Structures are given as structure tokens and as C-alpha cells.
Amino acid sequence: MAFINYVTKNLAIKVVYYGPSLSGKTSNLRYIYFKMDPASCGELICLETETERTFFFDLLPLKVGQIADFKVHFQLMTVPGQVYYEASRKSVLKGADGIVFVADSQGPLLDANLESFRGLRRHLRERHLDVDQIPLVFQ
């Protein structure tokens, strides 16, 4: 659920980019970062391994305007796609208000997409969330 601070009049919305390894999650954040007005973006933080693979998460904070008296902020985050970082993926999903599932468009990687989506459903269930009840975009 979105974080609302009534004292500072801030509304923070967390969107998590989830998908298999090398599907384009970090590329999405980099594209958004370079297309946004620099005054609206925080620093793009990419925690990567030596081979430029996401180690824990990527983070892009955005200021997107106001709703009534509240300043609206998005926290765009990615999860690592590699299977051995499952605990990190599960942790990053905590508190997500929406999910962008980034599928790899290569035909031979269909199984990787399906396995990643099954993992997403499993992690949401463990957090007592229903995949049919959370905003979800497929890319």
C-alpha cells in the first residue's frame, strides 16, 4: 500500500520491475532516467556485480507532481533476475504497490518467463497478496 505521510504531505508509491534475468528491467529504469526532467529524478542507483548484472536491486526515485495537497513520489525498483537471488527478489517485493513484469521477448526463453512469473506469484502469496488484486503490467 502506498506510504502516506500526512504531516509532510507526501505520497510514495513503490513499483517493482520483476522478470527473468537479462529481460530488460534495469534498461527500463535507465531509459526512464534519461528521458525524465533531471529536476524530477533522484539518483539512479544500480547495485551491480562486476559483469553489470543486478546484485540486489536498482532504484530510481521520481517526483511526479501533486494530487490535492500531496506531493507524489514513485520509487521504481528492479529485482535481480538470477535464480540464486530469490531471497533478494522476495525482499524487494515487500510493500510493492504495483508490478511491471518484464518478459524476455526471445522465443527460446519462454520457460524462463514462465518460471519467473511462477516465482512472482509464489512470493506474493507468501506476503498474503493476490496477483489478481495488485496492479500488474506485462511488458
XYZ file of C-alpha atoms in Angstrom:
139
model
C 0.000 0.000 0.000
C 1.231 3.478 -0.815
C 3.003 5.280 2.015
C 1.159 8.443 3.019
C 2.743 10.997 5.334
C 0.039 13.442 6.410
C 2.498 15.709 8.224
C 4.813 16.315 5.235
C 2.002 15.809 2.674
C 3.949 13.139 0.756
C 2.578 10.108 -1.075
C 5.146 7.436 -2.016
C 4.248 4.666 -4.462
C 6.554 1.673 -4.958
C 6.593 -0.031 -8.366
C 8.721 -3.154 -8.779
C 10.066 -4.352 -12.139
C 10.131 -8.152 -11.992
C 11.186 -10.718 -14.586
C 13.809 -13.207 -15.674
C 17.492 -12.470 -15.914
C 18.530 -10.068 -18.718
C 14.919 -9.330 -19.748
C 15.404 -5.541 -19.585
C 14.356 -4.467 -16.092
C 17.404 -2.256 -15.468
C 17.241 -0.987 -19.059
C 13.703 0.217 -18.347
C 14.869 2.290 -15.389
C 17.818 3.694 -17.329
C 15.526 4.711 -20.193
C 13.114 6.457 -17.818
C 16.014 8.167 -16.037
C 17.453 9.607 -19.253
C 14.048 10.718 -20.593
C 12.835 12.454 -17.419
C 13.467 16.054 -16.486
C 16.535 15.923 -14.201
C 14.660 18.057 -11.662
C 12.098 15.239 -11.292
C 14.587 12.407 -10.821
C 16.683 11.349 -7.933
C 19.917 9.488 -8.498
C 19.619 6.179 -10.363
C 21.171 3.610 -8.055
C 22.272 0.335 -9.647
C 23.807 -2.271 -7.368
C 25.589 -4.476 -9.877
C 28.083 -7.308 -9.974
C 31.369 -6.969 -11.886
C 29.554 -8.227 -15.028
C 26.889 -5.483 -14.737
C 24.166 -7.836 -13.503
C 21.805 -6.594 -10.809
C 23.080 -7.751 -7.437
C 20.269 -6.741 -5.069
C 18.094 -4.088 -6.724
C 18.104 -0.930 -8.803
C 16.296 2.178 -7.560
C 15.010 5.264 -9.350
C 13.112 7.809 -7.236
C 10.832 10.166 -9.187
C 8.865 13.270 -8.238
C 5.789 13.268 -10.453
C 3.587 16.119 -9.268
C 0.750 16.626 -6.853
C -2.622 15.151 -6.000
C -4.559 17.723 -3.995
C -2.071 18.900 -1.330
C 0.137 15.803 -1.556
C 3.458 15.602 -3.384
C 3.556 12.301 -5.292
C 6.768 10.262 -5.485
C 7.409 6.987 -7.256
C 10.092 4.552 -6.187
C 10.851 2.414 -9.231
C 12.809 -0.697 -8.284
C 14.055 -3.784 -10.067
C 14.689 -7.238 -8.711
C 17.675 -9.357 -9.738
C 16.628 -11.914 -12.331
C 19.121 -14.637 -11.485
C 17.580 -17.629 -9.719
C 20.148 -17.657 -6.921
C 18.980 -14.196 -5.790
C 15.489 -15.426 -4.923
C 15.675 -14.062 -1.372
C 16.507 -10.608 -2.757
C 13.562 -10.735 -5.177
C 11.252 -11.665 -2.349
C 12.598 -8.851 -0.145
C 12.297 -6.149 -2.826
C 8.627 -7.078 -3.389
C 7.790 -6.126 0.191
C 5.487 -3.108 0.163
C 5.060 -3.023 -3.630
C 2.056 -1.028 -4.812
C 2.367 -2.231 -8.390
C 4.442 -4.563 -10.530
C 5.771 -4.399 -14.072
C 6.549 -7.920 -15.252
C 9.258 -7.619 -17.925
C 9.209 -10.736 -20.084
C 12.062 -11.634 -22.419
C 10.748 -11.494 -25.990
C 13.025 -14.264 -27.273
C 11.002 -17.403 -28.050
C 13.512 -19.843 -26.552
C 13.234 -18.026 -23.208
C 9.516 -18.704 -22.739
C 10.275 -21.213 -19.973
C 12.381 -18.629 -18.116
C 9.490 -16.145 -18.346
C 7.017 -18.700 -17.029
C 9.310 -19.755 -14.188
C 9.876 -16.134 -13.197
C 6.128 -15.450 -13.197
C 5.512 -18.538 -11.071
C 8.112 -17.192 -8.636
C 6.346 -13.829 -8.568
C 3.017 -15.490 -7.759
C 4.662 -17.579 -5.038
C 6.349 -14.568 -3.433
C 3.112 -12.579 -3.473
C 1.222 -15.488 -1.894
C 3.835 -15.662 0.861
C 3.086 -11.989 1.570
C -0.659 -12.755 1.578
C -1.174 -10.832 -1.663
C -3.223 -11.993 -4.620
C -1.664 -11.490 -8.050
C -5.173 -10.688 -9.325
C -5.561 -7.848 -6.809
C -2.294 -5.928 -7.258
C -1.794 -3.611 -10.253
C 0.269 -5.623 -12.741
C 1.574 -4.601 -16.148
C 3.092 -7.087 -18.593
C 5.833 -5.747 -20.815
